[in-house]
PDB file of N, CA and C in Angstrom:
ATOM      1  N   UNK J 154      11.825  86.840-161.433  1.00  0.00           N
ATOM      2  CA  UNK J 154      11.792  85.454-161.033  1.00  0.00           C
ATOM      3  C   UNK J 154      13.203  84.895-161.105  1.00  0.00           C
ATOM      4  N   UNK J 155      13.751  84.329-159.998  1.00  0.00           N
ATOM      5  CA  UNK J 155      15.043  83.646-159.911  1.00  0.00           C
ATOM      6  C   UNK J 155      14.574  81.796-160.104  1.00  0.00           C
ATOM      7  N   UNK J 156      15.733  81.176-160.608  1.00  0.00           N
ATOM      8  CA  UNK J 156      15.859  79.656-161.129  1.00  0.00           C
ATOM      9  C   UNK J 156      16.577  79.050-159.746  1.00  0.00           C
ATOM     10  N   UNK J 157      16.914  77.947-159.758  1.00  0.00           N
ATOM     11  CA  UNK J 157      17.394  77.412-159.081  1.00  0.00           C
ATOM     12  C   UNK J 157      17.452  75.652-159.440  1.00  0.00           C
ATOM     13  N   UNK J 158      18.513  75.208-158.880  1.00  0.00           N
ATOM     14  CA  UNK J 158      18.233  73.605-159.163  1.00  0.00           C
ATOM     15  C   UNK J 158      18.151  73.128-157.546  1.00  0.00           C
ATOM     16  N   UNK J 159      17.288  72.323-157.652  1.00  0.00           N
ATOM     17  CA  UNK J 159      17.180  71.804-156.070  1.00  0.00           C
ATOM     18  C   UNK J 159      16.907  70.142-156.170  1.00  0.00           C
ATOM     19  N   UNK J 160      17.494  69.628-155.451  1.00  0.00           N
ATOM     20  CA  UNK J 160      17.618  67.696-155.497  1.00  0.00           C
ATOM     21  C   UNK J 160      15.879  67.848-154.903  1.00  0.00           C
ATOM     22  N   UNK J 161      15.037  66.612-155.226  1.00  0.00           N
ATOM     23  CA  UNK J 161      14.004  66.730-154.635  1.00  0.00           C
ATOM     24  C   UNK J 161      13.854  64.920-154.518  1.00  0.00           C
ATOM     25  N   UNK J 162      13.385  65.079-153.601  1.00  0.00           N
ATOM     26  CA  UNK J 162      13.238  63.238-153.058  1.00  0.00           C
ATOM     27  C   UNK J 162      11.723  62.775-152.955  1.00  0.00           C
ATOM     28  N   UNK J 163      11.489  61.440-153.587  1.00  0.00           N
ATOM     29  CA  UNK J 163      10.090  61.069-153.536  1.00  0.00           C
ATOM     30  C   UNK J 163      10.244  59.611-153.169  1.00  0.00           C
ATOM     31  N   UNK J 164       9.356  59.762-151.750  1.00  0.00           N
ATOM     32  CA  UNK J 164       9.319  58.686-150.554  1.00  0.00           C
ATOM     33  C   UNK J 164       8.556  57.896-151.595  1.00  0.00           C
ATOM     34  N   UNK J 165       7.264  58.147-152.612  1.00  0.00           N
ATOM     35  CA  UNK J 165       6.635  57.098-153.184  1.00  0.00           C
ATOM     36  C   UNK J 165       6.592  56.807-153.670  1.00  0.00           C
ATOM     37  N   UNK J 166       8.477  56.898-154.534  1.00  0.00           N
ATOM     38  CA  UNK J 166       9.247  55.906-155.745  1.00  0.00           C
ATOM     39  C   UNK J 166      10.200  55.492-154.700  1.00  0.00           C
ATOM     40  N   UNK J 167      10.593  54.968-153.676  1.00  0.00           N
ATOM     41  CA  UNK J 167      11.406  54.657-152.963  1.00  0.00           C
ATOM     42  C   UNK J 167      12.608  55.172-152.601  1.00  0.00           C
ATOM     43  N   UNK J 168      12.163  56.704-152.142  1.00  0.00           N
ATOM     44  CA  UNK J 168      13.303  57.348-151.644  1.00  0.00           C
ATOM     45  C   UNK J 168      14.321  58.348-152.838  1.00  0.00           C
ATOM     46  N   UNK J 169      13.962  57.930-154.495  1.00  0.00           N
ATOM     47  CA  UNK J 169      14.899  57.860-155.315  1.00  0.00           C
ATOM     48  C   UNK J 169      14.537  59.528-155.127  1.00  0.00           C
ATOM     49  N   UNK J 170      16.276  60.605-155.431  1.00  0.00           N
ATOM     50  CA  UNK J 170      16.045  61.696-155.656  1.00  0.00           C
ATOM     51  C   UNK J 170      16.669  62.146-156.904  1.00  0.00           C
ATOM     52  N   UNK J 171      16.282  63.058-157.315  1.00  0.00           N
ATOM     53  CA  UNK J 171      16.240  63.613-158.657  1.00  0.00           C
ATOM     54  C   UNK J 171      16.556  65.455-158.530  1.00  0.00           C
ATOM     55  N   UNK J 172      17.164  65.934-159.669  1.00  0.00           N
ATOM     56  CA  UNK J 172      17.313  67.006-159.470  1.00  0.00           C
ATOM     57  C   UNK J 172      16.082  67.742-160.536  1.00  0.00           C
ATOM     58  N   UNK J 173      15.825  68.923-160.155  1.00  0.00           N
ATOM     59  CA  UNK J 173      14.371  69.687-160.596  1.00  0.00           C
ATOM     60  C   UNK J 173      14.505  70.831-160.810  1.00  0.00           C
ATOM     61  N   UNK J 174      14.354  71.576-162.016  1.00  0.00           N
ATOM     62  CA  UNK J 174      14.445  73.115-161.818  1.00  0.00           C
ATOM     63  C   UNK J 174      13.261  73.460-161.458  1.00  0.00           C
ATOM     64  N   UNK J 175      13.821  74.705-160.335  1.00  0.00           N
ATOM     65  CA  UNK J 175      12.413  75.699-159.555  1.00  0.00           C
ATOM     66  C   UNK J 175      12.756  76.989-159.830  1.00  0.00           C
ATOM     67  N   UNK J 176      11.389  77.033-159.714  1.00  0.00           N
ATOM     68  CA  UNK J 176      11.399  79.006-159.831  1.00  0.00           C
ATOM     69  C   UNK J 176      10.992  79.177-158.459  1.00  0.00           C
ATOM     70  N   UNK J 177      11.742  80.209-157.704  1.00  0.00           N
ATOM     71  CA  UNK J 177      11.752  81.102-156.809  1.00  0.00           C
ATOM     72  C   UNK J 177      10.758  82.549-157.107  1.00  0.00           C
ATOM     73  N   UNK J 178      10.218  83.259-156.146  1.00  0.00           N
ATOM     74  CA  UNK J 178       8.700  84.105-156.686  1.00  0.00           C
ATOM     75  C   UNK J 178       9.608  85.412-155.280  1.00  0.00           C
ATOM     76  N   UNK J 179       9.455  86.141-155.489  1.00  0.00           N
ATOM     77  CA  UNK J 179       9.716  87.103-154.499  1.00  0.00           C
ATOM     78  C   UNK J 179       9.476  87.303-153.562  1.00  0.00           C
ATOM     79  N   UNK J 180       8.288  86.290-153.339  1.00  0.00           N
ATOM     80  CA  UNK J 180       7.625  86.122-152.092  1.00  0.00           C
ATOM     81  C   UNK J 180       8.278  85.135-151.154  1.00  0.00           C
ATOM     82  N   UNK J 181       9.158  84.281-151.843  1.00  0.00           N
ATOM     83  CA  UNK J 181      10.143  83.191-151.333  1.00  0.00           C
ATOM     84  C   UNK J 181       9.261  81.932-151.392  1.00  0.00           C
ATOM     85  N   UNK J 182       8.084  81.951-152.559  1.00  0.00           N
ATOM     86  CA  UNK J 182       7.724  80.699-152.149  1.00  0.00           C
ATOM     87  C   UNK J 182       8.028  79.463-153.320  1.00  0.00           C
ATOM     88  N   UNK J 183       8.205  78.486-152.869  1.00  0.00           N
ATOM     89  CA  UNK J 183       8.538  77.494-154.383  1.00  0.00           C
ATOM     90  C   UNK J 183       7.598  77.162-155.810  1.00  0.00           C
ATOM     91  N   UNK J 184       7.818  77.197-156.270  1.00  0.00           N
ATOM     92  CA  UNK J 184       6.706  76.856-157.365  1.00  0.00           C
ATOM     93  C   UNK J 184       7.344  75.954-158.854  1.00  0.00           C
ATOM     94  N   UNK J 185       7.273  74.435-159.265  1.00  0.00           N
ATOM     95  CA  UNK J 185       8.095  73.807-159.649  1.00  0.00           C
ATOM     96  C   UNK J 185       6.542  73.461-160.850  1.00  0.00           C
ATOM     97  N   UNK J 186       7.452  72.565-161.913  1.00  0.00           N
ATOM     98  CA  UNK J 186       6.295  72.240-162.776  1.00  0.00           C
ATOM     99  C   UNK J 186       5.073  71.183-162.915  1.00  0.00           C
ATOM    100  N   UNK J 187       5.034  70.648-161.654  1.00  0.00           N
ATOM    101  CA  UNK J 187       4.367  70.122-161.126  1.00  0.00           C
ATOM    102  C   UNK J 187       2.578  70.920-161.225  1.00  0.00           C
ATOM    103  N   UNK J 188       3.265  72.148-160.567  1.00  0.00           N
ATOM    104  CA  UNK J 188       1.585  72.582-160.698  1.00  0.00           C
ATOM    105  C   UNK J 188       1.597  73.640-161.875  1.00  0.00           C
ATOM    106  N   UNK J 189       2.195  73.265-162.925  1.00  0.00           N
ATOM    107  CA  UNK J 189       1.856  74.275-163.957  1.00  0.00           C
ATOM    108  C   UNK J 189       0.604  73.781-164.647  1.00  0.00           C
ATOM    109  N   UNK J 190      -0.337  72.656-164.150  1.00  0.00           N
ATOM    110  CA  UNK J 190      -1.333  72.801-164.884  1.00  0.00           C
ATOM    111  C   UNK J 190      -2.463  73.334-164.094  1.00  0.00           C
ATOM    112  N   UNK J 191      -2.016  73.867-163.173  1.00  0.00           N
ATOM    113  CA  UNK J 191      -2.878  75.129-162.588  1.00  0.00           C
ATOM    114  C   UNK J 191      -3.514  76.188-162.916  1.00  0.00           C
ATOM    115  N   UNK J 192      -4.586  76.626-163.326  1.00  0.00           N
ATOM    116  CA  UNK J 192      -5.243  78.130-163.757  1.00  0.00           C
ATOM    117  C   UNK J 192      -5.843  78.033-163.030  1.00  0.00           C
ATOM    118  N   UNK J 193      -6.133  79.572-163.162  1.00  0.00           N
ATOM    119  CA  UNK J 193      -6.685  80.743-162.517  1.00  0.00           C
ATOM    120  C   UNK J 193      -7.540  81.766-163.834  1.00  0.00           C
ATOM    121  N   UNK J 194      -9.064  81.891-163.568  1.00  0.00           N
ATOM    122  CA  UNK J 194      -9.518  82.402-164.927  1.00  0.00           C
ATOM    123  C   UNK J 194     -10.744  83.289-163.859  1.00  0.00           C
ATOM    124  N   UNK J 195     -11.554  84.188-164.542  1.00  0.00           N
ATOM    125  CA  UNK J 195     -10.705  85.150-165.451  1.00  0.00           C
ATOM    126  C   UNK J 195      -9.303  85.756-164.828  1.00  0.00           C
ATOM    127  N   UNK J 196      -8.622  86.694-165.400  1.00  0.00           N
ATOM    128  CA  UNK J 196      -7.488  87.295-165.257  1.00  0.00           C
ATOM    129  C   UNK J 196      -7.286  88.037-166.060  1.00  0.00           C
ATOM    130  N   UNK J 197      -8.012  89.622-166.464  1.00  0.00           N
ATOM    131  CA  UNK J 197      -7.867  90.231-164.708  1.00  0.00           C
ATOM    132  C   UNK J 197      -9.500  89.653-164.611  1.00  0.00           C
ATOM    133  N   UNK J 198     -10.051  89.947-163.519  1.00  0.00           N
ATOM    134  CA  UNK J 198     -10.774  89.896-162.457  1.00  0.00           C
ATOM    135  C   UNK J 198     -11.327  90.901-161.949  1.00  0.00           C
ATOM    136  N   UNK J 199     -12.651  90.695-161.457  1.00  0.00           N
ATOM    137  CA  UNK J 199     -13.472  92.003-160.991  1.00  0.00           C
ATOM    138  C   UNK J 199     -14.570  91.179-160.310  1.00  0.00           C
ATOM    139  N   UNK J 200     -15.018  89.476-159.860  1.00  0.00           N
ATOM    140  CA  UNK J 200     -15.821  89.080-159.194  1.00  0.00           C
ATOM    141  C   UNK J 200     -14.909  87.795-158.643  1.00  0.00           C
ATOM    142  N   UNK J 201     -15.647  86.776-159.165  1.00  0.00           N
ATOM    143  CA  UNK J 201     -15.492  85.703-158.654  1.00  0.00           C
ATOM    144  C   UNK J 201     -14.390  85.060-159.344  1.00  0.00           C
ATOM    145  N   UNK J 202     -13.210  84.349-159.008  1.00  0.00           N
ATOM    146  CA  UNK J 202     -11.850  83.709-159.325  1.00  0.00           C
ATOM    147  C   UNK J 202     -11.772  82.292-159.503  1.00  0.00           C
ATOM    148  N   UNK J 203     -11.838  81.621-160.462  1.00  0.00           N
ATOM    149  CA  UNK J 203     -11.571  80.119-160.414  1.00  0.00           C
ATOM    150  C   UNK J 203     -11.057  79.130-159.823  1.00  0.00           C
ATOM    151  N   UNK J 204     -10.291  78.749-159.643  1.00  0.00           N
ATOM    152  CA  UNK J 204      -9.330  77.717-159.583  1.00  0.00           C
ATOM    153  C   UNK J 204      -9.344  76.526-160.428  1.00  0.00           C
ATOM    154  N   UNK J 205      -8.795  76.337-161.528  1.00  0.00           N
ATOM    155  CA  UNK J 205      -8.834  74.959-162.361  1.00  0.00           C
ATOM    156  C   UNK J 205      -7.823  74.134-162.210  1.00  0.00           C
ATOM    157  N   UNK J 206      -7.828  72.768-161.741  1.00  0.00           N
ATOM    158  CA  UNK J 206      -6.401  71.454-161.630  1.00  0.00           C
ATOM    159  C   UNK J 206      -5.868  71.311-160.790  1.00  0.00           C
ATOM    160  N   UNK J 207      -6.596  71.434-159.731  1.00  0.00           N
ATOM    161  CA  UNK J 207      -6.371  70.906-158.146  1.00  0.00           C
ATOM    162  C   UNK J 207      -7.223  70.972-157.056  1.00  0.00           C
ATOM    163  N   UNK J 208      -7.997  69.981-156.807  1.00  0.00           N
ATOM    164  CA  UNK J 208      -8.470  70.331-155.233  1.00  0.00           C
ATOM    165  C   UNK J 208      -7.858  71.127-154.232  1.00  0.00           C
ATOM    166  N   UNK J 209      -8.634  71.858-154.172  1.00  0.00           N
ATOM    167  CA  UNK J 209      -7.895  73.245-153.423  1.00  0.00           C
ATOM    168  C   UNK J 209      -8.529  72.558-151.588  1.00  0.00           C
ATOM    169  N   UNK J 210      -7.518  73.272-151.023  1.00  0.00           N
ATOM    170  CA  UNK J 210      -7.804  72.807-149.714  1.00  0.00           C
ATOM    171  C   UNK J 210      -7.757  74.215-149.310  1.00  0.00           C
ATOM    172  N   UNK J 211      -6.252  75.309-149.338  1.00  0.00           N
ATOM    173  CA  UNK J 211      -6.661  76.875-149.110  1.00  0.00           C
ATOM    174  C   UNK J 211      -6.225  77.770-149.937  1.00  0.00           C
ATOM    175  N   UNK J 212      -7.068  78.741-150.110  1.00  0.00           N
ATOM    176  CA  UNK J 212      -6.432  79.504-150.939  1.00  0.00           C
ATOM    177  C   UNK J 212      -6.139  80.965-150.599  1.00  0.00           C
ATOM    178  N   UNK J 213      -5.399  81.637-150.503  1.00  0.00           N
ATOM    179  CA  UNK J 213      -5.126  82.864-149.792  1.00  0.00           C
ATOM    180  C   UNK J 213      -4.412  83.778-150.895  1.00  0.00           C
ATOM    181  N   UNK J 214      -5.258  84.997-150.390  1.00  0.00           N
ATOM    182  CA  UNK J 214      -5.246  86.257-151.696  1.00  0.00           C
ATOM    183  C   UNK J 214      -4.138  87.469-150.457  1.00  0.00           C
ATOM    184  N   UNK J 215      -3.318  87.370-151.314  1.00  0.00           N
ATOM    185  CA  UNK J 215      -1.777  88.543-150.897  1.00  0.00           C
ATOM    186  C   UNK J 215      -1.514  89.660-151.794  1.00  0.00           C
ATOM    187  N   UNK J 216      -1.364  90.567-151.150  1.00  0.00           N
ATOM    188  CA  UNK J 216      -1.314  92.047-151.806  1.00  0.00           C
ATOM    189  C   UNK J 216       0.291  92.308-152.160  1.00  0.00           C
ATOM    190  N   UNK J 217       0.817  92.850-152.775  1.00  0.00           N
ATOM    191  CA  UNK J 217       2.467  92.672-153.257  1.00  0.00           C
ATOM    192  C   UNK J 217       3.374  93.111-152.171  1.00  0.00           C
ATOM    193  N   UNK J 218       2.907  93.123-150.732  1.00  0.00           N
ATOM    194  CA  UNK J 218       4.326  93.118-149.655  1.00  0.00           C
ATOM    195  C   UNK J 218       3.812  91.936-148.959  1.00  0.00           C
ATOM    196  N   UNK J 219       3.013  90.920-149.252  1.00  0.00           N
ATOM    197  CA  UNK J 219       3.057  89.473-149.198  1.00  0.00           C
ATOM    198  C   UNK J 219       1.808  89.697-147.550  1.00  0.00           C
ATOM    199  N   UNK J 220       1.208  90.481-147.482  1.00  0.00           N
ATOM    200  CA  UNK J 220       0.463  90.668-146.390  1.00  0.00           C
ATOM    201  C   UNK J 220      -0.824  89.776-146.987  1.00  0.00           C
ATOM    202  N   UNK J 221      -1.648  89.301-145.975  1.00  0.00           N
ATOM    203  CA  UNK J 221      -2.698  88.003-146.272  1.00  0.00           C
ATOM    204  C   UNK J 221      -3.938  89.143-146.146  1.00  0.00           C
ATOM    205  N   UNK J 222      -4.680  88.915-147.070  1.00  0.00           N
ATOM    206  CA  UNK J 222      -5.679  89.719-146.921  1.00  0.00           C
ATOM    207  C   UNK J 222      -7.133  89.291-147.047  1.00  0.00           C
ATOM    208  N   UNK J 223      -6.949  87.984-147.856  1.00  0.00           N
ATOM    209  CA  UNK J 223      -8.438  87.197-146.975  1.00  0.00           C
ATOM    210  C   UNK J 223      -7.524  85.445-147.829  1.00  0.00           C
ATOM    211  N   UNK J 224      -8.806  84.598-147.116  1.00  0.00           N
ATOM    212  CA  UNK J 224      -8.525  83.519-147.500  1.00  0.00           C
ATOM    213  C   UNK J 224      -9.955  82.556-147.306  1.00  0.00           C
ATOM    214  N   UNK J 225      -9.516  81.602-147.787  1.00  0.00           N
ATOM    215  CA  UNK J 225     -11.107  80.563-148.165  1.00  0.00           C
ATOM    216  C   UNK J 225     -10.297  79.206-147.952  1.00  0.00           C
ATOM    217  N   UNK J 226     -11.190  77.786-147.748  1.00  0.00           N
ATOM    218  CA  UNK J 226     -10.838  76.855-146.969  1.00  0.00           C
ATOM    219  C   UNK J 226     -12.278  75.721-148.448  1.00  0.00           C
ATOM    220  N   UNK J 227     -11.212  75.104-148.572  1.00  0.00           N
ATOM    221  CA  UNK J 227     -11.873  73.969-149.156  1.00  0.00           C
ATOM    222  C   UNK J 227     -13.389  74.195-150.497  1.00  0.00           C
ATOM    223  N   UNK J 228     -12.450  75.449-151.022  1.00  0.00           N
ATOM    224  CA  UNK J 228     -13.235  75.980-152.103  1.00  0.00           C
ATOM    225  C   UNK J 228     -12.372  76.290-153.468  1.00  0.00           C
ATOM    226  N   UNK J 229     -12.843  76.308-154.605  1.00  0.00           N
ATOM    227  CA  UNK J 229     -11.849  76.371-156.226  1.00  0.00           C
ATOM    228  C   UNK J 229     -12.515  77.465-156.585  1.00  0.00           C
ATOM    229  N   UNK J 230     -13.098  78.557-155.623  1.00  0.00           N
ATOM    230  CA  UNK J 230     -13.738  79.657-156.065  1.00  0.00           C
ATOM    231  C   UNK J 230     -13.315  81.107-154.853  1.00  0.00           C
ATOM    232  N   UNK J 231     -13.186  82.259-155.365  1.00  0.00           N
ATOM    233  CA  UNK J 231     -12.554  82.996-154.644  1.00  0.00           C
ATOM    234  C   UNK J 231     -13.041  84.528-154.448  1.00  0.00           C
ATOM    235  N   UNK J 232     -13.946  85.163-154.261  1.00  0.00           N
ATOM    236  CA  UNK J 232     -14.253  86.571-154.768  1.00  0.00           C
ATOM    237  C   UNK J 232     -13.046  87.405-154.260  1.00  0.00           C
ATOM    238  N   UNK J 233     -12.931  87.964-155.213  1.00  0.00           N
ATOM    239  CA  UNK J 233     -11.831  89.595-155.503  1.00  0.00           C
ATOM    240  C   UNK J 233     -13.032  91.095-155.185  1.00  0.00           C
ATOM    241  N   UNK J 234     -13.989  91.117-155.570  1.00  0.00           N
ATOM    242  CA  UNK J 234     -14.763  92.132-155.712  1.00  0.00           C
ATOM    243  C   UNK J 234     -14.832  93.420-154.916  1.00  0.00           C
ATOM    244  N   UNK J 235     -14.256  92.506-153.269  1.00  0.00           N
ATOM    245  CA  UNK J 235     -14.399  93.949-152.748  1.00  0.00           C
ATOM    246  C   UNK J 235     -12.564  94.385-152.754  1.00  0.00           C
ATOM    247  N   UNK J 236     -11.793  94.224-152.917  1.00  0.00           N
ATOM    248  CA  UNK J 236     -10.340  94.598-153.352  1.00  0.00           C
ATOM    249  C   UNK J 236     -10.069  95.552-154.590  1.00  0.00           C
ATOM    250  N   UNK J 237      -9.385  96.583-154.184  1.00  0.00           N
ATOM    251  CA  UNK J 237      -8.782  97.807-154.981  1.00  0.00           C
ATOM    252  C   UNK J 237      -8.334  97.184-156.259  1.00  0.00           C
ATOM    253  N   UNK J 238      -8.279  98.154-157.330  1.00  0.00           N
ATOM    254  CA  UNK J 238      -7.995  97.194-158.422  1.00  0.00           C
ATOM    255  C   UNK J 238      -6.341  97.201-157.897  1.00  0.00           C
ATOM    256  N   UNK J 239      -5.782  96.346-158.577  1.00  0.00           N
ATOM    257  CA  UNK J 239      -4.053  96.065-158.579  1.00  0.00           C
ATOM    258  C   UNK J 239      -3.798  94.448-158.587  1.00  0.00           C
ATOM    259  N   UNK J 240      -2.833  94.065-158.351  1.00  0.00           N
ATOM    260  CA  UNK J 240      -1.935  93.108-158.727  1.00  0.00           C
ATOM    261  C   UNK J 240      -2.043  92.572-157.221  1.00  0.00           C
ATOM    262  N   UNK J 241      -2.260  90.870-157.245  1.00  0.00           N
ATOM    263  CA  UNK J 241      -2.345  90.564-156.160  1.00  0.00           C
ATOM    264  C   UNK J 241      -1.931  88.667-156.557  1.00  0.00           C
ATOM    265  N   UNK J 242      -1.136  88.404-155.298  1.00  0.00           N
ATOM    266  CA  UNK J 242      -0.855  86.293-155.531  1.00  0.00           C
ATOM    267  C   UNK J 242      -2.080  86.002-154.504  1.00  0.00           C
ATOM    268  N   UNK J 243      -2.152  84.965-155.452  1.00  0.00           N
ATOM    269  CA  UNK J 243      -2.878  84.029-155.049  1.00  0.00           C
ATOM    270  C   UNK J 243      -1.904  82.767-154.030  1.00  0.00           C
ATOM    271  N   UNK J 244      -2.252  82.260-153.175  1.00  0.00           N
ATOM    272  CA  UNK J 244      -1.185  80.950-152.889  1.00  0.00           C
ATOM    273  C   UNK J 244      -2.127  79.987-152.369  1.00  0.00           C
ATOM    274  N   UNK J 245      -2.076  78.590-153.177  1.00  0.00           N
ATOM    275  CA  UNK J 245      -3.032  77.680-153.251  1.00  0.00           C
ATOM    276  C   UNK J 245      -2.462  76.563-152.969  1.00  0.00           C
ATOM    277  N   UNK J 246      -3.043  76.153-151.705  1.00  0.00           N
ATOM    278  CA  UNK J 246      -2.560  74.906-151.023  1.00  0.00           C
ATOM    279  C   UNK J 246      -3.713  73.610-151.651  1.00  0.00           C
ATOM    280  N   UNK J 247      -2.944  72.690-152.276  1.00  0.00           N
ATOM    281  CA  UNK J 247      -4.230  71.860-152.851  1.00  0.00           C
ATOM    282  C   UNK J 247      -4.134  70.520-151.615  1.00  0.00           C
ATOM    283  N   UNK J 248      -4.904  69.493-151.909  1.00  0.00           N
ATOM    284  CA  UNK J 248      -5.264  68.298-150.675  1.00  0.00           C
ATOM    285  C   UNK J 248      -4.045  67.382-150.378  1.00  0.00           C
ATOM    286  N   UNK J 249      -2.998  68.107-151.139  1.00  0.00           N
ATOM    287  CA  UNK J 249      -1.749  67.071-151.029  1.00  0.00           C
ATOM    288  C   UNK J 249      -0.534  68.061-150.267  1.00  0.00           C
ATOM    289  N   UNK J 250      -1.043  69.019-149.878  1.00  0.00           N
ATOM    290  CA  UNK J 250      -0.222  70.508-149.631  1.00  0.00           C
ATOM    291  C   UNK J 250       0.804  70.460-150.319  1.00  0.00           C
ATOM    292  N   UNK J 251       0.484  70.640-151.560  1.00  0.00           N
ATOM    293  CA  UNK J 251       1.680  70.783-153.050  1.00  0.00           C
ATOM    294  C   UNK J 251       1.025  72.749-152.775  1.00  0.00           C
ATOM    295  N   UNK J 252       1.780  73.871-152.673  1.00  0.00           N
ATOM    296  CA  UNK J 252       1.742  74.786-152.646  1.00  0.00           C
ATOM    297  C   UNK J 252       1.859  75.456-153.995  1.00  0.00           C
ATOM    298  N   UNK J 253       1.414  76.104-154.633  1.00  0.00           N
ATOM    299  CA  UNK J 253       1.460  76.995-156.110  1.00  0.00           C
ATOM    300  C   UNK J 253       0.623  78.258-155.833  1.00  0.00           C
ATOM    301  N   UNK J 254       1.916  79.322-156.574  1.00  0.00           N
ATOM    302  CA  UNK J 254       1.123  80.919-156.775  1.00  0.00           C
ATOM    303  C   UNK J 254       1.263  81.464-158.242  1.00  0.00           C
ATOM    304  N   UNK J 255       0.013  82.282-157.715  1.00  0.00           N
ATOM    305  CA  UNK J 255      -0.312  82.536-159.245  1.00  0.00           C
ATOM    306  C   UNK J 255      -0.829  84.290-159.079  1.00  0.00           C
ATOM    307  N   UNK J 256      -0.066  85.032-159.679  1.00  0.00           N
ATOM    308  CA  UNK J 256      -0.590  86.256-159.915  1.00  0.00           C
ATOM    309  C   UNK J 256      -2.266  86.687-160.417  1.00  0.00           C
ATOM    310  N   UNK J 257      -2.879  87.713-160.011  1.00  0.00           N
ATOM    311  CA  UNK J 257      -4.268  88.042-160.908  1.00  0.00           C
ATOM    312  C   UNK J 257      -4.018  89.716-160.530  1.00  0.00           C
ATOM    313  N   UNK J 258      -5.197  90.295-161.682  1.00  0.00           N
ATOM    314  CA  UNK J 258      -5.147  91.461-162.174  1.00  0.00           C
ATOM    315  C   UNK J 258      -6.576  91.816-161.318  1.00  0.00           C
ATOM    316  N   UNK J 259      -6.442  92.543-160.613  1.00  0.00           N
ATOM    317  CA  UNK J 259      -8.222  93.176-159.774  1.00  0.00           C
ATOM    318  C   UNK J 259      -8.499  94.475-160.869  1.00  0.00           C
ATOM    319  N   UNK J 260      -9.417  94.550-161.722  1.00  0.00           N
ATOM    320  CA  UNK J 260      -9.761  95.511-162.345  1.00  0.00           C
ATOM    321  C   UNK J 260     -11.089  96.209-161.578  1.00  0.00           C
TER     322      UNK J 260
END
């Protein structure tokens, strides 16, 4: 995981911007602490996948060369079951398209 500082601007404090540390994911996608009160339970996994602390709008399950391998639409629930066991992101677009990923374990 690489750091980074990035200025970030919020139209609905009036424009004011602020600087923010982000983590960078290998996948190139942003992920800031905003959605660290995000889980994902169980982990590892062998059925059905949670989502806890955000209205999820999509959620899409990626295999580690970032290929999409299924996805779900306006659900906080996810089955893994038919997937090989291994290491796979999650990337969860919630109703505000605030984007957050989160690793799980397919046993």
């Amino acid at each position: 995981m690489q750091y980074a500082q990035a200025e970030i601007q919020d139209e609905e404090q009036g424009g004011e911007s602020e600087a923010e540390c982000v983590s960078v994911s290998p996948l190139g996608l942003l992920e800031n602490d905003k959605t660290d009160l995000l889980t994902v339970s169980p982990n590892p996994a062998s059925g059905m996948v949670r989502i806890e602390g955000a209205t999820v709008a999509e959620v899409q399950v990626c295999n580690a060369l970032g290929q999409l391998l299924k996805s779900a639409q306006n659900t906080n629930e996810i089955s893994v079951s038919e997937l090989p066991q291994g290491i796979y992101m999650l990337r969860i677009t919630d109703e505000n398209g605030t984007v957050a990923t989160r690793r799980i374990v397919v046993r």
